[in-house]
Coordinates of C-alpha atoms in Angstrom, one line a residue:
Chain A
X1 CA 5.7 50.0 46.3
X2 CA 5.5 46.4 47.3
X3 CA 8.5 44.5 48.7
X4 CA 9.1 40.8 48.3
X5 CA 11.9 38.9 50.0
X6 CA 12.5 35.5 48.4
X7 CA 14.6 32.7 49.9
X8 CA 17.2 35.1 51.4
X9 CA 20.2 33.5 53.2
X10 CA 23.0 35.4 54.8
X11 CA 25.9 34.2 56.9
X12 CA 28.8 36.1 58.5
X13 CA 31.6 33.5 58.7
X14 CA 30.1 30.6 60.6
X15 CA 27.2 32.6 62.0
X16 CA 24.0 32.1 60.1
X17 CA 22.3 35.5 60.3
X18 CA 19.4 34.8 58.0
X19 CA 18.0 31.4 57.1
X20 CA 15.5 31.1 54.1
X21 CA 13.6 34.3 54.7
X22 CA 10.4 34.7 52.7
X23 CA 8.3 37.8 53.2
X24 CA 5.8 39.8 51.1
X25 CA 5.0 43.4 52.1
X26 CA 2.1 45.1 50.4
X27 CA 2.4 48.6 49.0
X28 CA 1.5 51.2 51.7
X29 CA 2.0 48.8 54.6
X30 CA 3.8 49.7 57.8
X31 CA 5.6 46.6 58.9
X32 CA 7.6 45.9 62.0
X33 CA 10.5 43.4 62.1
X34 CA 10.4 42.4 65.8
X35 CA 12.9 40.1 67.6
X36 CA 15.6 40.0 70.2
X37 CA 19.0 41.4 69.4
X38 CA 21.0 39.2 67.1
X39 CA 17.9 37.7 65.5
X40 CA 18.9 39.0 62.0
X41 CA 16.3 41.7 61.8
X42 CA 18.7 44.6 61.1
X43 CA 20.6 42.4 58.6
X44 CA 17.3 41.8 56.7
X45 CA 16.6 45.5 56.7
X46 CA 20.1 46.2 55.4
X47 CA 19.7 43.6 52.7
X48 CA 16.4 45.2 51.6
X49 CA 18.2 48.6 51.4
X50 CA 21.1 47.1 49.4
X51 CA 23.7 47.9 52.1
X52 CA 24.3 44.2 52.5
X53 CA 24.4 41.5 49.9
X54 CA 22.5 38.3 50.6
X55 CA 24.4 35.0 50.0
X56 CA 21.4 33.8 48.0
X57 CA 17.9 34.8 47.3
X58 CA 16.1 37.8 45.7
X59 CA 14.7 41.2 46.7
X60 CA 11.8 42.3 44.5
X61 CA 10.4 45.8 44.4
X62 CA 7.0 46.1 42.6
X63 CA 7.8 43.0 40.6
X64 CA 11.3 44.2 39.6
X65 CA 14.2 42.1 40.8
X66 CA 16.5 44.6 42.4
X67 CA 18.9 42.1 44.0
X68 CA 21.8 43.2 41.7
X69 CA 20.9 46.9 41.9
X70 CA 23.3 49.2 43.7
X71 CA 22.3 51.0 47.0
X72 CA 22.2 54.4 45.3
X73 CA 19.9 53.2 42.5
X74 CA 17.3 51.5 44.8
X75 CA 15.8 54.8 46.0
X76 CA 14.9 53.7 49.5
X77 CA 14.8 56.1 52.4
X78 CA 16.8 54.7 55.3
X79 CA 17.0 56.0 58.9
X80 CA 19.9 54.7 61.0
X81 CA 19.6 53.8 64.6
X82 CA 22.0 56.5 65.5
X83 CA 20.8 58.7 62.7
X84 CA 24.2 59.1 60.9
X85 CA 23.6 62.8 60.2
X86 CA 26.5 64.4 58.5
X87 CA 28.2 66.1 61.5
X88 CA 30.0 68.8 59.5
X89 CA 26.9 70.0 57.7
X90 CA 24.0 72.1 59.0
X91 CA 20.5 70.7 59.3
X92 CA 19.6 72.4 56.0
X93 CA 22.6 70.9 54.1
X94 CA 21.9 67.5 55.6
X95 CA 18.4 67.5 54.3
X96 CA 19.5 69.0 50.9
X97 CA 22.2 66.4 50.5
X98 CA 20.2 63.9 48.5
X99 CA 18.9 66.5 46.1
X100 CA 22.4 68.0 45.6
X101 CA 23.8 64.6 44.7
X102 CA 21.5 64.1 41.8
X103 CA 22.9 64.2 38.3
X104 CA 22.9 67.7 36.9
X105 CA 19.9 67.0 34.6
X106 CA 17.7 65.8 37.4
X107 CA 18.9 68.2 40.0
X108 CA 16.5 71.0 41.0
X109 CA 17.7 74.6 41.0
X110 CA 19.2 75.9 44.2
X111 CA 15.9 77.8 44.9
X112 CA 14.0 74.6 44.1
X113 CA 16.2 72.8 46.6
X114 CA 15.7 75.5 49.2
X115 CA 11.9 75.3 48.8
X116 CA 11.9 71.5 49.1
X117 CA 14.1 71.4 52.1
X118 CA 12.1 74.1 54.0
X119 CA 8.9 72.2 53.2
X120 CA 10.4 69.0 54.7
X121 CA 11.7 70.8 57.7
X122 CA 8.2 72.3 58.2
X123 CA 6.8 68.9 57.9
X124 CA 9.0 67.6 60.8
X125 CA 8.3 70.9 62.6
X126 CA 12.0 71.9 62.8
X127 CA 12.3 74.6 60.2
X128 CA 13.7 76.9 62.9
X129 CA 16.7 74.7 63.3
X130 CA 17.9 74.9 59.7
X131 CA 21.2 76.6 60.5
X132 CA 22.2 74.4 63.5
X133 CA 24.6 71.5 63.4
X134 CA 23.6 68.0 64.4
X135 CA 25.5 68.0 67.7
X136 CA 23.4 71.0 68.8
X137 CA 20.2 69.0 68.5
X138 CA 18.4 66.7 71.0
X139 CA 17.9 63.0 70.2
X140 CA 14.3 63.5 69.1
X141 CA 15.2 66.4 66.8
X142 CA 18.1 64.4 65.2
X143 CA 15.7 61.6 64.6
X144 CA 13.2 63.8 62.8
X145 CA 16.0 65.5 60.7
X146 CA 17.3 62.0 59.7
X147 CA 13.7 61.3 58.6
X148 CA 13.4 64.5 56.6
X149 CA 16.8 63.8 55.0
X150 CA 15.6 60.3 54.0
X151 CA 12.4 61.6 52.5
X152 CA 14.0 64.4 50.5
X153 CA 14.7 62.2 47.5
X154 CA 11.1 61.0 47.6
X155 CA 11.6 57.3 48.2
X156 CA 8.7 55.0 47.8
X157 CA 10.1 52.7 50.5
X158 CA 11.2 53.9 54.0
X159 CA 13.3 51.7 56.2
X160 CA 14.0 52.5 59.8
X161 CA 16.5 50.7 62.0
X162 CA 15.4 50.9 65.7
X163 CA 14.0 54.3 65.1
X164 CA 13.1 55.0 68.7
X165 CA 15.7 53.0 70.5
X166 CA 17.9 55.8 71.6
X167 CA 15.2 58.1 72.8
X168 CA 13.7 58.6 76.3
X169 CA 10.3 57.1 77.0
X170 CA 8.2 60.2 76.5
X171 CA 9.8 61.4 73.3
X172 CA 9.6 57.9 72.0
X173 CA 5.9 57.8 72.5
X174 CA 5.3 61.1 70.8
X175 CA 7.5 60.1 67.8
X176 CA 5.7 56.8 67.4
X177 CA 2.4 58.4 66.9
X178 CA 3.9 61.0 64.7
X179 CA 5.5 58.4 62.5
X180 CA 2.3 56.4 62.2
X181 CA 0.5 59.6 61.2
X182 CA 3.2 60.6 58.7
X183 CA 3.0 57.1 57.2
X184 CA -0.7 57.7 56.6
X185 CA -0.2 61.1 55.1
X186 CA 2.5 60.4 52.6
X187 CA 1.8 57.1 51.0
X188 CA 4.9 55.0 51.7
X189 CA 5.8 51.4 52.3
X190 CA 7.6 51.4 55.6
X191 CA 9.5 48.7 57.4
X192 CA 11.0 49.3 60.8
X193 CA 13.2 47.2 63.1
X194 CA 12.5 47.0 66.8
X195 CA 13.1 44.8 69.8
X196 CA 10.3 46.4 71.7
X197 CA 7.1 44.5 71.3
X198 CA 5.0 47.4 72.6
X199 CA 6.4 49.6 69.9
X200 CA 5.6 47.1 67.2
X201 CA 2.1 46.6 68.6
X202 CA 1.4 50.3 68.7
X203 CA 2.7 51.4 65.3
X204 CA 2.7 48.5 62.8
X205 CA 0.0 47.2 60.5
X206 CA 1.7 43.8 60.5
X207 CA 4.4 42.3 62.7
X208 CA 7.1 39.9 61.5
X209 CA 8.4 38.1 64.6
X210 CA 12.0 36.9 64.1
X211 CA 14.3 34.7 66.1
X212 CA 17.8 33.3 65.3
X213 CA 17.6 34.1 61.7
X214 CA 14.2 32.7 60.9
X215 CA 10.7 34.2 60.8
X216 CA 8.6 32.7 63.5
X217 CA 5.3 34.4 62.6
X218 CA 3.8 37.1 60.4
X219 CA 0.5 38.7 61.3
X220 CA -1.4 41.7 62.5
X221 CA -0.7 42.8 66.1
X222 CA -3.9 41.2 67.2
X223 CA -3.1 37.9 65.5
X224 CA 0.4 37.5 66.8
X225 CA -0.7 38.4 70.3
X226 CA -3.8 36.3 70.5
X227 CA -2.8 33.4 68.3
X228 CA 1.0 33.0 68.8
X229 CA 2.4 30.4 66.5
X230 CA 4.7 29.0 69.1
X231 CA 6.2 29.3 72.6
X232 CA 8.8 31.9 71.4
X233 CA 6.2 34.3 70.0
X234 CA 4.0 33.9 73.0
X235 CA 6.8 34.8 75.4
X236 CA 8.3 37.5 73.3
X237 CA 5.0 39.4 72.9
X238 CA 4.2 39.8 76.5
X239 CA 4.8 38.9 80.1
X240 CA 3.6 35.4 81.1
X241 CA 3.0 33.4 84.2
X242 CA 3.7 29.7 84.7
X243 CA 1.6 27.8 87.2
X244 CA 2.1 24.2 88.2
X245 CA -1.4 22.7 88.6
X246 CA -1.3 19.0 89.7
X247 CA 0.9 17.6 86.9
X248 CA -0.1 20.2 84.5
X249 CA 2.0 23.3 83.5
X250 CA -0.3 26.2 82.8
X251 CA 0.7 29.5 81.0
X252 CA -1.3 32.7 81.2
X253 CA -0.7 36.4 80.7
X254 CA -0.9 38.6 83.8
X255 CA -4.3 40.1 82.7
X256 CA -5.8 36.7 82.1
X257 CA -6.7 36.1 85.7
X258 CA -9.6 36.3 88.1
X259 CA -9.2 37.3 91.7
X260 CA -11.2 36.6 94.8
X261 CA -10.9 37.3 98.6
X262 CA -12.8 34.1 99.3
X263 CA -11.5 30.6 99.0
X264 CA -13.2 28.3 96.5
X265 CA -12.3 24.8 95.2
X266 CA -11.3 26.0 91.7
X267 CA -9.2 28.8 93.0
X268 CA -5.5 28.8 93.9
X269 CA -4.2 30.6 97.0
X270 CA -1.4 33.1 96.9
X271 CA 0.3 35.4 99.4
X272 CA 0.4 39.0 98.4
X273 CA 4.1 40.0 98.0
X274 CA 3.7 43.4 96.2
X275 CA 0.9 45.7 95.0
X276 CA 1.9 48.1 92.2
X277 CA -0.6 50.8 90.9
X278 CA 0.5 51.3 87.3
X279 CA -2.1 53.9 86.2
X280 CA -5.2 52.2 84.7
X281 CA -4.2 48.8 86.0
X282 CA -2.7 47.5 89.2
X283 CA -0.2 44.7 89.4
X284 CA -0.3 42.2 92.3
X285 CA 2.5 39.8 92.8
X286 CA 1.5 36.6 94.5
X287 CA 3.6 33.8 96.0
X288 CA 2.2 30.4 95.5
X289 CA 3.1 27.6 97.9
X290 CA 5.5 25.0 96.4
X291 CA 6.4 27.2 93.4
X292 CA 9.6 29.2 93.0
X293 CA 8.3 31.7 90.4
X294 CA 5.8 34.2 91.6
X295 CA 2.5 34.9 89.8
X296 CA 1.8 38.4 88.5
X297 CA -1.8 39.4 88.2
X298 CA -2.9 42.6 86.4
X299 CA -6.4 43.9 87.1
X300 CA -8.2 47.3 86.6
X301 CA -7.3 49.7 89.4
X302 CA -10.8 49.8 90.9
X303 CA -11.1 46.0 91.0
X304 CA -13.2 45.2 94.1
X305 CA -10.6 42.7 95.5
X306 CA -8.0 45.4 95.8
X307 CA -9.9 47.5 98.4
X308 CA -7.9 47.4 101.6
X309 CA -5.6 44.7 100.3
X310 CA -2.3 44.5 102.2
X311 CA 1.0 42.7 101.7
X312 CA 1.1 39.4 103.4
X313 CA -2.6 38.7 103.0
X314 CA -3.9 35.7 101.1
X315 CA -5.6 36.2 97.8
X316 CA -7.3 33.6 95.6
X317 CA -7.0 33.5 91.9
X318 CA -7.8 31.5 88.8
X319 CA -6.2 31.7 85.3
X320 CA -9.0 32.4 82.8
X321 CA -6.9 32.0 79.7
X322 CA -9.1 31.4 76.7
Chain B
X1 CA 41.0 69.5 111.1
X2 CA 41.0 72.5 108.7
X3 CA 44.8 73.0 109.2
X4 CA 45.3 69.4 108.4
X5 CA 43.4 69.8 105.1
X6 CA 45.2 73.0 104.4
X7 CA 48.6 71.4 104.9
X8 CA 47.6 68.5 102.7
X9 CA 46.7 70.9 99.9
X10 CA 49.9 72.8 100.4
X11 CA 51.9 69.7 100.3
X12 CA 50.2 68.7 97.1
X13 CA 50.8 72.1 95.7
X14 CA 54.4 71.8 96.6
X15 CA 54.7 68.5 94.9
X16 CA 53.0 69.8 91.7
X17 CA 55.2 72.9 91.7
X18 CA 58.3 70.8 92.0
X19 CA 57.2 68.6 89.1
X20 CA 56.3 71.6 87.0
X21 CA 59.6 73.2 87.9
X22 CA 61.5 70.1 86.8
X23 CA 59.7 70.0 83.5
X24 CA 60.5 73.6 82.8
X25 CA 64.2 73.0 83.8
X26 CA 64.5 70.1 81.4
X27 CA 62.7 72.1 78.7
X28 CA 65.0 75.1 79.1
X29 CA 68.2 73.1 79.3
X30 CA 67.5 70.7 76.5
X31 CA 65.4 72.9 74.1
X32 CA 65.5 76.6 74.7
X33 CA 69.2 76.8 75.4
X34 CA 70.2 75.0 72.2
X35 CA 67.8 77.1 70.2
X36 CA 69.4 80.2 71.8
X37 CA 72.9 78.9 70.9
X38 CA 71.9 78.3 67.3
X39 CA 70.4 81.8 66.9
X40 CA 73.3 83.5 68.7
X41 CA 75.9 81.6 66.8
X42 CA 74.1 82.5 63.5
X43 CA 74.1 86.2 64.1
X44 CA 77.4 86.3 66.0
X45 CA 79.2 88.1 63.1
X46 CA 76.2 90.3 62.2
X47 CA 73.3 89.9 59.9
X48 CA 75.4 90.4 56.8
X49 CA 77.2 87.1 57.2
X50 CA 74.0 85.4 58.2
X51 CA 72.4 86.4 54.9
X52 CA 75.5 85.6 52.9
X53 CA 75.5 82.1 54.3
X54 CA 71.7 81.6 53.7
X55 CA 71.7 83.1 50.2
X56 CA 74.8 81.4 49.0
X57 CA 74.1 79.2 45.8
X58 CA 74.8 75.9 47.5
X59 CA 72.5 76.8 50.4
X60 CA 69.7 77.8 47.9
X61 CA 70.3 74.6 46.0
X62 CA 70.0 72.6 49.3
X63 CA 66.8 74.5 50.2
X64 CA 65.3 73.8 46.7
X65 CA 66.2 70.1 47.0
X66 CA 64.6 69.9 50.4
X67 CA 61.5 71.5 49.2
X68 CA 61.4 69.2 46.2
X69 CA 61.7 66.2 48.5
X70 CA 58.9 67.5 50.7
X71 CA 56.8 68.5 47.7
X72 CA 56.9 65.0 46.2
X73 CA 56.8 62.9 49.3
X74 CA 54.1 64.7 51.2
X75 CA 51.4 64.5 48.5
X76 CA 52.3 60.9 47.8
X77 CA 51.9 60.1 51.5
X78 CA 48.6 61.9 51.6
X79 CA 47.3 59.6 48.9
X80 CA 48.8 56.5 50.4
X81 CA 47.8 57.5 54.0
X82 CA 44.2 58.2 53.1
X83 CA 43.9 55.0 51.0
X84 CA 45.5 52.9 53.7
X85 CA 43.4 54.4 56.5
X86 CA 40.3 53.9 54.3
X87 CA 41.0 50.2 53.7
X88 CA 41.9 49.5 57.3
X89 CA 39.0 51.3 58.9
X90 CA 36.1 50.6 56.5
X91 CA 36.8 47.1 55.3
X92 CA 37.5 43.7 56.9
X93 CA 40.0 41.7 55.0
X94 CA 42.7 39.1 55.4
X95 CA 46.2 40.4 56.3
X96 CA 44.7 43.6 57.8
X97 CA 46.8 43.5 60.9
X98 CA 49.9 42.8 58.8
X99 CA 49.2 45.9 56.8
X100 CA 48.9 48.0 59.9
X101 CA 52.2 46.6 61.2
X102 CA 53.9 47.3 57.9
X103 CA 52.7 50.9 58.0
X104 CA 54.5 51.3 61.4
X105 CA 57.7 49.7 60.1
X106 CA 59.5 53.0 59.3
X107 CA 59.0 54.0 62.9
X108 CA 60.9 51.0 64.2
X109 CA 63.6 50.8 61.5
X110 CA 66.6 53.1 61.9
X111 CA 66.7 55.6 59.1
X112 CA 70.3 54.7 58.3
X113 CA 69.1 51.1 57.6
X114 CA 66.3 52.5 55.4
X115 CA 68.9 54.3 53.4
X116 CA 71.1 51.2 53.1
X117 CA 68.1 49.2 51.9
X118 CA 67.8 51.6 48.9
X119 CA 71.6 51.4 48.3
X120 CA 71.3 47.6 48.2
X121 CA 68.4 47.7 45.9
X122 CA 69.3 50.5 43.5
X123 CA 73.0 51.1 44.0
X124 CA 75.6 50.3 41.3
X125 CA 76.3 46.9 43.0
X126 CA 72.7 46.6 44.1
X127 CA 69.9 44.3 43.1
X128 CA 68.6 46.4 40.2
X129 CA 71.9 48.2 39.8
X130 CA 72.9 46.6 36.5
X131 CA 69.5 47.1 34.9
X132 CA 69.3 50.7 36.0
X133 CA 72.8 51.4 34.7
X134 CA 71.9 49.8 31.3
X135 CA 68.9 52.1 31.0
X136 CA 70.9 55.1 32.3
X137 CA 68.7 55.7 35.3
X138 CA 70.3 57.1 38.4
X139 CA 68.5 56.7 41.7
X140 CA 71.2 56.6 44.3
X141 CA 73.3 59.7 44.7
X142 CA 70.5 61.6 42.8
X143 CA 67.2 63.2 43.5
X144 CA 65.0 60.0 43.1
X145 CA 67.0 58.3 45.9
X146 CA 66.5 61.3 48.2
X147 CA 62.8 61.4 47.5
X148 CA 62.5 57.6 48.1
X149 CA 64.4 57.8 51.4
X150 CA 62.2 60.7 52.5
X151 CA 59.1 58.8 51.5
X152 CA 60.2 55.8 53.5
X153 CA 60.6 57.6 56.7
X154 CA 57.4 59.6 56.4
X155 CA 55.0 56.9 55.4
X156 CA 53.4 56.3 58.8
X157 CA 52.5 59.9 59.7
X158 CA 49.3 60.4 57.7
X159 CA 48.0 56.9 57.9
X160 CA 48.7 56.6 61.7
X161 CA 46.8 59.8 62.3
X162 CA 43.8 58.9 60.2
X163 CA 43.3 55.2 61.1
X164 CA 42.0 55.7 64.7
X165 CA 40.0 58.8 63.6
X166 CA 38.2 56.9 60.8
X167 CA 37.7 53.8 62.9
X168 CA 36.0 55.9 65.5
X169 CA 33.8 57.6 62.9
X170 CA 32.6 54.3 61.4
X171 CA 30.9 53.9 58.1
X172 CA 27.4 55.0 58.7
X173 CA 27.7 58.5 57.3
X174 CA 29.2 57.0 54.1
X175 CA 26.3 54.5 53.9
X176 CA 23.8 57.3 54.4
X177 CA 25.5 59.2 51.6
X178 CA 25.3 56.2 49.3
X179 CA 21.6 55.7 50.1
X180 CA 20.9 59.3 49.2
X181 CA 22.4 58.6 45.8
X182 CA 26.0 59.8 46.1
X183 CA 28.6 58.2 43.9
X184 CA 31.8 56.9 45.4
X185 CA 33.7 60.1 44.6
X186 CA 30.9 62.4 45.8
X187 CA 30.7 60.4 49.1
X188 CA 34.5 60.8 49.6
X189 CA 34.5 64.5 48.7
X190 CA 31.4 65.6 50.6
X191 CA 31.3 63.3 53.6
X192 CA 34.6 61.4 54.3
X193 CA 37.1 64.2 53.5
X194 CA 35.3 66.9 55.6
X195 CA 35.1 64.5 58.5
X196 CA 38.9 63.8 58.5
X197 CA 40.2 67.2 57.3
X198 CA 41.7 68.3 60.6
X199 CA 43.2 64.9 61.3
X200 CA 44.6 64.9 57.8
X201 CA 46.0 68.4 58.2
X202 CA 47.7 67.3 61.4
X203 CA 49.2 64.3 59.7
X204 CA 50.4 66.4 56.8
X205 CA 52.1 68.8 59.1
X206 CA 53.9 66.1 61.0
X207 CA 54.9 64.4 57.8
X208 CA 56.2 67.7 56.3
X209 CA 58.2 68.5 59.5
X210 CA 59.8 65.0 59.3
X211 CA 60.5 65.3 55.6
X212 CA 62.1 68.8 56.1
X213 CA 64.4 67.5 58.8
X214 CA 65.2 64.0 57.7
X215 CA 69.0 63.4 58.0
X216 CA 69.9 59.7 58.4
X217 CA 68.2 58.0 55.5
X218 CA 68.8 60.9 53.1
X219 CA 72.5 61.1 54.1
X220 CA 73.1 57.5 53.1
X221 CA 71.6 57.8 49.6
X222 CA 72.6 61.4 48.8
X223 CA 76.3 61.2 48.2
X224 CA 76.7 64.8 49.5
X225 CA 77.3 66.4 46.2
X226 CA 77.3 70.1 46.9
X227 CA 74.7 72.1 45.0
X228 CA 73.2 68.8 43.6
X229 CA 72.3 66.2 46.2
X230 CA 72.5 68.1 49.4
X231 CA 69.4 68.8 51.4
X232 CA 69.4 71.5 54.1
X233 CA 70.2 69.2 57.0
X234 CA 73.1 67.7 55.0
X235 CA 74.3 71.1 54.1
X236 CA 74.4 72.1 57.7
X237 CA 76.5 69.1 58.5
X238 CA 79.0 69.8 55.8
X239 CA 79.3 73.4 56.8
X240 CA 79.8 72.4 60.4
X241 CA 82.4 69.8 59.5
X242 CA 84.3 72.5 57.6
X243 CA 84.4 74.6 60.9
X244 CA 82.2 77.2 59.1
X245 CA 80.2 77.6 62.3
X246 CA 78.5 80.8 61.4
X247 CA 77.2 79.5 58.1
X248 CA 76.2 76.2 59.6
X249 CA 74.1 77.9 62.3
X250 CA 72.7 80.4 59.8
X251 CA 71.4 77.6 57.6
X252 CA 70.2 75.7 60.7
X253 CA 68.2 78.8 61.6
X254 CA 66.4 78.5 58.3
X255 CA 65.4 74.9 59.1
X256 CA 64.5 76.0 62.6
X257 CA 62.1 78.7 61.4
X258 CA 60.4 76.2 59.1
X259 CA 60.1 73.8 61.9
X260 CA 58.5 76.4 64.2
X261 CA 56.1 77.3 61.4
X262 CA 55.1 73.6 61.2
X263 CA 54.7 73.5 65.0
X264 CA 52.3 76.5 64.9
X265 CA 50.3 74.8 62.1
X266 CA 50.3 71.6 64.1
X267 CA 48.9 73.4 67.1
X268 CA 46.3 75.0 65.1
X269 CA 45.2 71.8 63.4
X270 CA 45.2 70.0 66.7
X271 CA 42.9 72.5 68.3
X272 CA 40.5 72.2 65.4
X273 CA 40.6 68.4 65.7
X274 CA 39.8 68.5 69.3
X275 CA 36.7 70.6 68.7

């Protein structure tokens, strides 16, 4: 199901949370709303879900204007940042909730519900936890149960608010891949909110970069990274270095650098402050004379210039930003 | 060194023991002793006179009236308390802090004054007195007045208990229920109510205990008509003033037993709440 957001505005008192938001999401896409906290991304997600009413503008699902439609009629799956599982219900009852709330005529039989719930629990690989209560689960397990619960009513749109925010790094990585796979398997249109650019890059088909209530750029991960529309997008999507060359201010990413042990006219000198092996790459921090901010250079770990390199030595570099 | 530590612990133990001892002393002198006196006075002349006093028609009428007042005011307070707590904790609106302050009003106003307010409003010379007399409606010195007075003093209990609980729980579970297609009523019944049930039980128990024992406000509006507008606490007072000590303490024992029952219920609800 496609989603269109047209001219949406939203203010909370004097604070303008969203300013003229226009966005079109294709059916089957996995889109990330990326931005710093307070940029309005969660508000936009809640407006799409129907949890929040925009001051003006329209939300359109598959050509139907749903702006006036109540939350419960929009049939979107929603996963909250802190999962919002029903604490007094077992995992099974949590997942069954949406099916049990259906009007009598549409409601499956109790055996039908059981079969459906167990199928979903198997899909999230947690069928063995059916009788537990939410507080007995780990964060990653709760996350997957919240997802199973949202999918039980067979929504065509899945919205996730900071889906991996509250998890530790390793679980987060696993769940990201798992979510991307799941999205491929069951054909859903998914939108998720995140403040973590790495997460958006790794999972999303397209990224919507937001700041202070406006959309700064929409594009594939490669597009927004390689052709940032403005300063904000450039800085938000990755680390960057600033170098004062003569009267010119140059910006470049840590990996956009060439190193050398030999001085040359086109190279800058820097004193090695720190050497950090980070797995496949190694980060070298350089202090450049006459500049407060250090330069970070990231090169492959077997880069020839790293052999025998010590702190305090002088290294020469050149930004090779395209 | 080790003796120093030892003596420090011993000193601390001594301090703690003294404090605990003081607490027990106060407890015994001010609570256990009076309870003992009530019970011993009640059965001073044997069980027969205890049961005569308790089963006498005026006492039964007083018990009935007390139960009626409880039976009406507690359910009304549950409805009011849940609604008020819902409004305050789930919505933002103008005058919210004023509402919260108003809910607390009965805690700070003396019950006697609460009773007087109703006399001024509904009494024969009161604000609505003439109109009520014309329509032959009796509120003061009748059951409605007693129920109103009981309602007034018990208003805060349920709401006060639920507001912090519901504020802490937030609205996300309710939102999740709406997203999954639950109607307002289904959401309340399946999600909100189960989440607040022990807090609600606790509030109801406190509210009931207060309604059972309310004296001041009820005393002002009741008129003390024996067999008609006497609640149990008022009946105890009348018996006592008539130097009928055995009967007074016997009826007081009935109140006491009900209060202890409430206390046990309260303890039970509190333990579930803390889980």
